[in-house]
Coordinates of C-alpha atoms and ligand atoms in Angstrom, one line a residue:
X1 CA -34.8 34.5 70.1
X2 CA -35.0 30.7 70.9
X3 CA -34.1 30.1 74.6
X4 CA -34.9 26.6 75.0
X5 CA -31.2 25.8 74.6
X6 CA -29.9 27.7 78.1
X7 CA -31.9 24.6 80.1
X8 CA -29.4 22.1 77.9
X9 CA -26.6 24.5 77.9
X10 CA -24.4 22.9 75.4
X11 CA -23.0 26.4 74.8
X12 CA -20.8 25.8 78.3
X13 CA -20.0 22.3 78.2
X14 CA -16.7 21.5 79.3
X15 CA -14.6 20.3 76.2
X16 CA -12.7 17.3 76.8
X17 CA -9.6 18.5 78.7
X18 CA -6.0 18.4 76.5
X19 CA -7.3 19.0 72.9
X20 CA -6.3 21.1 70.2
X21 CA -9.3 22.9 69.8
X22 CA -8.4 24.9 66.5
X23 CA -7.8 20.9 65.3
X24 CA -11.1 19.6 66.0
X25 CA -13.0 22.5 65.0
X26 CA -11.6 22.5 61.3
X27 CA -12.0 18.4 61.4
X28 CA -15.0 19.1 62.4
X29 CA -15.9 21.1 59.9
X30 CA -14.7 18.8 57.0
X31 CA -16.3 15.9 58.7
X32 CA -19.9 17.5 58.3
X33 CA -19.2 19.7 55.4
X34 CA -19.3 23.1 57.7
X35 CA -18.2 26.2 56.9
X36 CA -17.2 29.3 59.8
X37 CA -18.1 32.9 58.6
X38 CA -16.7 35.3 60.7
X39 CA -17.3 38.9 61.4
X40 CA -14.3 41.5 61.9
X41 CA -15.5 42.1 65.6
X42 CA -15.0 38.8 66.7
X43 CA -11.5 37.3 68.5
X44 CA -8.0 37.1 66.7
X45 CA -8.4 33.4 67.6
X46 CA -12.1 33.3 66.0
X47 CA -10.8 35.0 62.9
X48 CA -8.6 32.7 62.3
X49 CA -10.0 29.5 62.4
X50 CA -12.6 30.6 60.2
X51 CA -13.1 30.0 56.4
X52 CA -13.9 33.1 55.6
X53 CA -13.7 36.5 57.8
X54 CA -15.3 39.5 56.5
X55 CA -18.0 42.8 56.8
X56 CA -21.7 42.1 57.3
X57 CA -21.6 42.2 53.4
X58 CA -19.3 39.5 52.5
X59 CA -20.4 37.7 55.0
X60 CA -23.9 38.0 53.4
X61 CA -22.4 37.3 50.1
X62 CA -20.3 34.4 51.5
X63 CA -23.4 32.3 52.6
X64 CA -25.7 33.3 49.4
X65 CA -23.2 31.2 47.7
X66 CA -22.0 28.4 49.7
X67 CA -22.1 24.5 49.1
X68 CA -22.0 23.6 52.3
X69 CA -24.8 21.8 54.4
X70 CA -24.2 23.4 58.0
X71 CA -23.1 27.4 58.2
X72 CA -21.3 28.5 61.8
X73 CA -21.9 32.3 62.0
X74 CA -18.8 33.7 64.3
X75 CA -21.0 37.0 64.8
X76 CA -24.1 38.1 66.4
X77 CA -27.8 36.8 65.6
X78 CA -29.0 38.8 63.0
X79 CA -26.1 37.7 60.8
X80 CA -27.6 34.4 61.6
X81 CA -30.7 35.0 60.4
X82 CA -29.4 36.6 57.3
X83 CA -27.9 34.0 56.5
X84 CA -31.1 31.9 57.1
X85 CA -33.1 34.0 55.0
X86 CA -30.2 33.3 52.5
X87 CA -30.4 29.6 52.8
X88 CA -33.3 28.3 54.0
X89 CA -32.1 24.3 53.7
X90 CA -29.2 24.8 55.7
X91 CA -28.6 24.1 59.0
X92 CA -27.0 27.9 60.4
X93 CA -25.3 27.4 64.1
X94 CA -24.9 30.7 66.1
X95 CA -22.6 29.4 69.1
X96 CA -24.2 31.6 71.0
X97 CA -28.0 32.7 70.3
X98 CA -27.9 35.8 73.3
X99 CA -25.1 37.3 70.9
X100 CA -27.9 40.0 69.9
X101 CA -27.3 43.5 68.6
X102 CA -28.0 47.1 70.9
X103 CA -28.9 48.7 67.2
X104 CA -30.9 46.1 66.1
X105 CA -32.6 45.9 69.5
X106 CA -33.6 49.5 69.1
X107 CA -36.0 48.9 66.3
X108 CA -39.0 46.7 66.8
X109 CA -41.1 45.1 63.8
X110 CA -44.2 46.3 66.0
X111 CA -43.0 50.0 66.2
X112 CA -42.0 49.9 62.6
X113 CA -45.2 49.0 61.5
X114 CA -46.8 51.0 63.2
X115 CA -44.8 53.6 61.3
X116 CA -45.5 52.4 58.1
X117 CA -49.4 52.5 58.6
X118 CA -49.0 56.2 60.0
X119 CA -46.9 56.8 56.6
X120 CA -47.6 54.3 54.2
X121 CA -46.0 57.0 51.6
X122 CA -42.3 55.9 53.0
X123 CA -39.8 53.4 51.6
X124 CA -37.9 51.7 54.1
X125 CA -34.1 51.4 53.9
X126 CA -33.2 49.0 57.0
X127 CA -29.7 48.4 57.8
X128 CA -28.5 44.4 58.1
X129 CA -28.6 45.3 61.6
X130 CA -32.2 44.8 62.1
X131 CA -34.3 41.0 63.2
X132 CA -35.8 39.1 60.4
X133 CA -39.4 40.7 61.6
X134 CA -38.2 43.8 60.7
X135 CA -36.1 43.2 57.1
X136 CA -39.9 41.6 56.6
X137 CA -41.1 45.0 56.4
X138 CA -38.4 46.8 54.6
X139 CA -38.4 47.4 50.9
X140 CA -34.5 47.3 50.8
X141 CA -31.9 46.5 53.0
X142 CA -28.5 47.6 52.8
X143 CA -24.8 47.1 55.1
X144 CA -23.0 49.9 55.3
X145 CA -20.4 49.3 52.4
X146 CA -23.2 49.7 49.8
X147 CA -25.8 52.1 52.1
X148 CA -24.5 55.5 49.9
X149 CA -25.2 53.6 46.4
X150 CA -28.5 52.1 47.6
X151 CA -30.2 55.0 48.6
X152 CA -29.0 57.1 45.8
X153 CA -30.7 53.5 43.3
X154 CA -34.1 56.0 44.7
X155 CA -34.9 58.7 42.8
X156 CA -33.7 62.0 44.4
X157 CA -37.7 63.2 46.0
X158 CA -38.3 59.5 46.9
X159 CA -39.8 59.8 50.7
X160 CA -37.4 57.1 52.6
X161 CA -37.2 56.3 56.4
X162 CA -33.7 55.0 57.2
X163 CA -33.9 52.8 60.1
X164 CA -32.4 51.9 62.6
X165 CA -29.0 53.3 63.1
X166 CA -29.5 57.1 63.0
X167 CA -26.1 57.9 62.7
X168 CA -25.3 55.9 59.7
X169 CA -28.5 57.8 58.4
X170 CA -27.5 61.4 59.0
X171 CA -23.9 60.3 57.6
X172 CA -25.6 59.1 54.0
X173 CA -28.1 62.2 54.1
X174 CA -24.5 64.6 54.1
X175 CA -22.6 62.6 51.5
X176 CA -26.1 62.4 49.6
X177 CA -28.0 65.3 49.7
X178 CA -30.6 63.4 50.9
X179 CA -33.2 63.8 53.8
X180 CA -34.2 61.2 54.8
X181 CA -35.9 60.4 58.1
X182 CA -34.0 58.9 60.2
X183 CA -35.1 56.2 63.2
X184 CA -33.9 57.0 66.7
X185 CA -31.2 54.1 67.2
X186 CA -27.4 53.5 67.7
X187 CA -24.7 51.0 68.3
X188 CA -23.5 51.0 71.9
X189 CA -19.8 50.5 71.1
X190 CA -19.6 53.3 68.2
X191 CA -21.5 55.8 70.2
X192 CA -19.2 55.8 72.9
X193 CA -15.9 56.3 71.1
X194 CA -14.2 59.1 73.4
X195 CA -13.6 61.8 70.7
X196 CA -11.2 63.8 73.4
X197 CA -8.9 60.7 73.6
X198 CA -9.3 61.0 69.4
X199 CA -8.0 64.5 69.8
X200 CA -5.2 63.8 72.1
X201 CA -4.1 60.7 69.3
X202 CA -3.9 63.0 66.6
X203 CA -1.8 65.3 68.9
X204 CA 0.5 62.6 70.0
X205 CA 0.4 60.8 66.2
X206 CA 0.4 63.8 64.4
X207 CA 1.3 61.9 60.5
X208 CA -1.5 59.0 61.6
X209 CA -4.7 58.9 59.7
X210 CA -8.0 58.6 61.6
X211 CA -10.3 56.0 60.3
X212 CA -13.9 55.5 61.0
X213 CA -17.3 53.8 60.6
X214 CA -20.0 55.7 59.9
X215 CA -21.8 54.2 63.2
X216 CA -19.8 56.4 65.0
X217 CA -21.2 59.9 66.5
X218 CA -21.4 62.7 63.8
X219 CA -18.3 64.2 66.0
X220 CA -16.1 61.4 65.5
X221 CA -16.9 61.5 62.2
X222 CA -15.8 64.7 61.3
X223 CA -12.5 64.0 63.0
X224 CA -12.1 61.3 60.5
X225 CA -9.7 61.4 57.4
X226 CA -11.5 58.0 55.8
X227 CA -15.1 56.7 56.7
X228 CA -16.1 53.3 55.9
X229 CA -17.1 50.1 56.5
X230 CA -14.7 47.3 58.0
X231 CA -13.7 45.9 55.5
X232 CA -13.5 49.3 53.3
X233 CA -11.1 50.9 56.1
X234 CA -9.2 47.6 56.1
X235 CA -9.0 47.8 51.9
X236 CA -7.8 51.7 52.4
X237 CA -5.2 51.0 54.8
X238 CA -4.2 48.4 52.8
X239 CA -3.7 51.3 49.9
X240 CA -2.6 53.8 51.7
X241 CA 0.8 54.8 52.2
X242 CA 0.7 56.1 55.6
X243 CA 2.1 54.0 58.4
X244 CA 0.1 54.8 61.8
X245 CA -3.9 54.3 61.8
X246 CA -6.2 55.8 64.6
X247 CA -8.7 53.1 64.2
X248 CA -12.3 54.4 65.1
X249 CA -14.6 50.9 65.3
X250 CA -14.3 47.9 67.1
X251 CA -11.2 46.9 68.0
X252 CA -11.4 43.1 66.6
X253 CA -10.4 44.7 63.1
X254 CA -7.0 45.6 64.5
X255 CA -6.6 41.9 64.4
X256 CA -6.3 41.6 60.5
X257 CA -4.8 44.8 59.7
X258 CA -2.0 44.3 61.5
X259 CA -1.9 40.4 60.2
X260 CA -1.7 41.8 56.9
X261 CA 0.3 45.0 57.6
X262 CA 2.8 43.9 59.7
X263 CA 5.2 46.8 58.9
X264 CA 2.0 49.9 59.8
X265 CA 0.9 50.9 63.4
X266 CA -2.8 50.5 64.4
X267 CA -3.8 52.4 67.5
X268 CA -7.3 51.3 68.6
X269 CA -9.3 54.0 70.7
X270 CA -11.0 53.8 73.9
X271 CA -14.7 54.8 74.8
X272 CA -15.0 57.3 77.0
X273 CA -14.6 55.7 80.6
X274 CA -14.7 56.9 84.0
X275 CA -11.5 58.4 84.8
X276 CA -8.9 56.1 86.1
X277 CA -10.2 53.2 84.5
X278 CA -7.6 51.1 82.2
X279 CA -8.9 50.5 79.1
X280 CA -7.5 51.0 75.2
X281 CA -10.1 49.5 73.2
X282 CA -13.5 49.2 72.2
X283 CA -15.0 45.8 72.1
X284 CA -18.7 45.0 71.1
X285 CA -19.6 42.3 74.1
X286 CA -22.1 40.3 71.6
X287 CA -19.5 39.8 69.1
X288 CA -17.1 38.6 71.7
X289 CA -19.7 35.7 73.1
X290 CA -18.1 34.0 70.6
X291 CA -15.7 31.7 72.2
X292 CA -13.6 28.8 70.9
X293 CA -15.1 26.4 73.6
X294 CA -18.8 28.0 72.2
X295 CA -17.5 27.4 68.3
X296 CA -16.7 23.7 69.4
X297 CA -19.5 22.6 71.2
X298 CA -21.8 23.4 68.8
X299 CA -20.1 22.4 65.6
X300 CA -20.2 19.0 67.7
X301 CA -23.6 19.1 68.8
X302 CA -25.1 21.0 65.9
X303 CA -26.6 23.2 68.2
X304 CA -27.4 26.0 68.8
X305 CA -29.2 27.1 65.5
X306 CA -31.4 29.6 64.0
X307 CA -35.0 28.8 63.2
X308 CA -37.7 31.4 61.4
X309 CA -41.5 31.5 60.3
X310 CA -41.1 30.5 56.4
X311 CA -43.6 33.5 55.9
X312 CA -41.4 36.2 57.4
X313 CA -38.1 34.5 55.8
X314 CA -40.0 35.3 52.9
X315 CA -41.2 38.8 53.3
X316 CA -37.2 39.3 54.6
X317 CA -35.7 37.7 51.5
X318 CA -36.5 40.3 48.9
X319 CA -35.4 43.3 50.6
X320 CA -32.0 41.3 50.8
X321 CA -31.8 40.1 47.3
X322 CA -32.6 43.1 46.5
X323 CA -29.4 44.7 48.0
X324 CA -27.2 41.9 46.7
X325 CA -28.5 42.1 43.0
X326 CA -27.8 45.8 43.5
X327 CA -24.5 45.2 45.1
X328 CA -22.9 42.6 42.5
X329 CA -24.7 44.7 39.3
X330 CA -22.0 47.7 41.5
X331 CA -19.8 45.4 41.8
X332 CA -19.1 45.7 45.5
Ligands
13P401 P1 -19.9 46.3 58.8 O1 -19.7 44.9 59.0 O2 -20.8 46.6 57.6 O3 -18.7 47.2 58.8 O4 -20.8 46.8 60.1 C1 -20.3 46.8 61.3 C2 -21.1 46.3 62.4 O5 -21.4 47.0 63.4 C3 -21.6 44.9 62.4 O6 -22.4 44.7 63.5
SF4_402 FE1 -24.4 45.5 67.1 FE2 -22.7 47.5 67.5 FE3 -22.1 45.0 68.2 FE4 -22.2 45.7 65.6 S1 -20.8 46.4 67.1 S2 -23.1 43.8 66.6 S3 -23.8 47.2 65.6 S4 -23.8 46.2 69.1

């Protein structure tokens, strides 16, 4: 990660005092032919000054095809560099380059190849939540609303470490039949869902449905009636005809589903907490480094932005077409 900006720290600038920030940003963005991509987990306010708010899939999609010259990525840094690896001419602002990942963090390009030399019989399946070093040394990547279809694309004795998030990995291996060997690493905000407050939610909403990502704990899975992606719970609320949700992922998606279901009830659930602390939902910190003030000053200054060795962007380009040829031949 590039910490030469911190010393200029145009990321806390004051903005001028008295402006309508949501204005400036979207002139802003005209003026310089900008375009915000947003992630689910970000803020309400985030979400919706964006162009285009969406799962780490449409968000991948979203840049692929863009026209613009500058991209603002309202989510954390490997989204940045995705969409880097994406668009290589493009100038690609993060408004805040320490917005890292705990699940990408837990897998190192170093470790993984040392993996691969210790197994060179393997294909790697790497989850979007991984650094540029490491898509470099995947043969496929996938997001989580297209991981079941691209590891059942390999034939059914293919050898295939899944990396990094092992609970996503031991979800697909169920669904799938699969075994695949999973890498030891997690998201801190969907481990720590508190599965007893789950409980007493279903005892207390007894008609609500519980819906969760498959990021979450193989116990809070189970407890789930629907498992998906963001945007794939978001599309089954949508369809659903229940009216109360238990919403097991971070809480920034109860921001659009109650936007566009006004009439339904969304009850986000809290991580498991020391008792006697006041807190009812679960909020990824990275995601929420994304400020308005943040979004502002670098759509103005142009920086901060995401830079990578034209090698690696390479070598982590064809594991992500490769998902996204699979993905639109799907049709997901
Ligand atoms: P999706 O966007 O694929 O639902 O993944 C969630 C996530 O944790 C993003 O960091
Ligand atoms: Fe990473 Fe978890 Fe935050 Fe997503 S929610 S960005 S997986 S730490």
């Amino acid at each position: 990660m590039n910490e030469s900006w911190k010393s200029i720290g145009y990321a806390d600038e004051p903005v001028p005092v008295g402006i309508n920030l949501k204005e400036e940003i979207r002139r802003m963005c005209k003026e310089k032919n900008a375009i915000i991509l947003a992630h689910y987990y970000t803020a309400g306010e985030i979400q919706d000054v964006a162009d285009f708010v969406g799962d780490s899939l449409a968000l991948a999609q979203q840049a692929a095809k863009t026209t613009a010259d500058i991209i603002v990525m309202c989510g954390v840094h490997f989204m940045a560099e995705t969409n880097k690896i994406l668009c290589p001419d493009k100038k690609v602002l993060l408004p805040d380059l320490n917005a890292g990942c705990s699940l990408a963090d837990t897998c190192k390009a170093e470790d993984l190849a040392q993996y691969k030399k210790e197994h060179p019989e393997y294909k790697v399946v790497a989850y979007v939540n991984t650094s540029a070093a490491v898509k470099a040394l995947t043969d496929i990547v996938v997001t989580s609303s297209n991981a079941r279809q691209v590891v059942e694309s390999f034939p059914k004795d293919e050898k295939i470490l899944f990396a990094p998030d092992k609970n996503l990995g031991g979800y697909l291996n169920a669904i799938t039949g699969r075994s695949m060997e999973l890498w030891n690493g997690g998201c801190h905000v969907h481990e720590r869902f508190s599965i007893n407050k789950i409980v007493e939610l279903k005892a207390q909403y007894p008609n609500a449905k519980v819906l969760a990502h498959p990021e979450c704990k193989a116990a809070v899975v189970a407890l789930a009636d629907y498992v998906g992606s963001t945007a794939a719970i978001l599309k089954f609320a949508q369809k659903d005809n229940s009216d109360t949700y238990i919403v097991v992922t971070e809480s920034g998606i109860l921001h659009e589903m109650q936007k566009s279901m006004p009439e339904k009830r969304f009850i986000p659930v809290p991580p498991e907490i020391a008792a006697g602390a006041v807190c009812s939902c679960n909020e990824c910190d990275y995601m929420r480094m994304n400020t308005m003030e943040k979004l502002y000053n670098c759509l103005k200054f142009e920086w901060p932005y995401v830079e990578l060795d034209e090698e690696m962007r390479e070598d982590a380009l064809r594991p992500i077409e490769r998902m996204l040829e699979l993905s639109e031949r799907l049709k997901l």
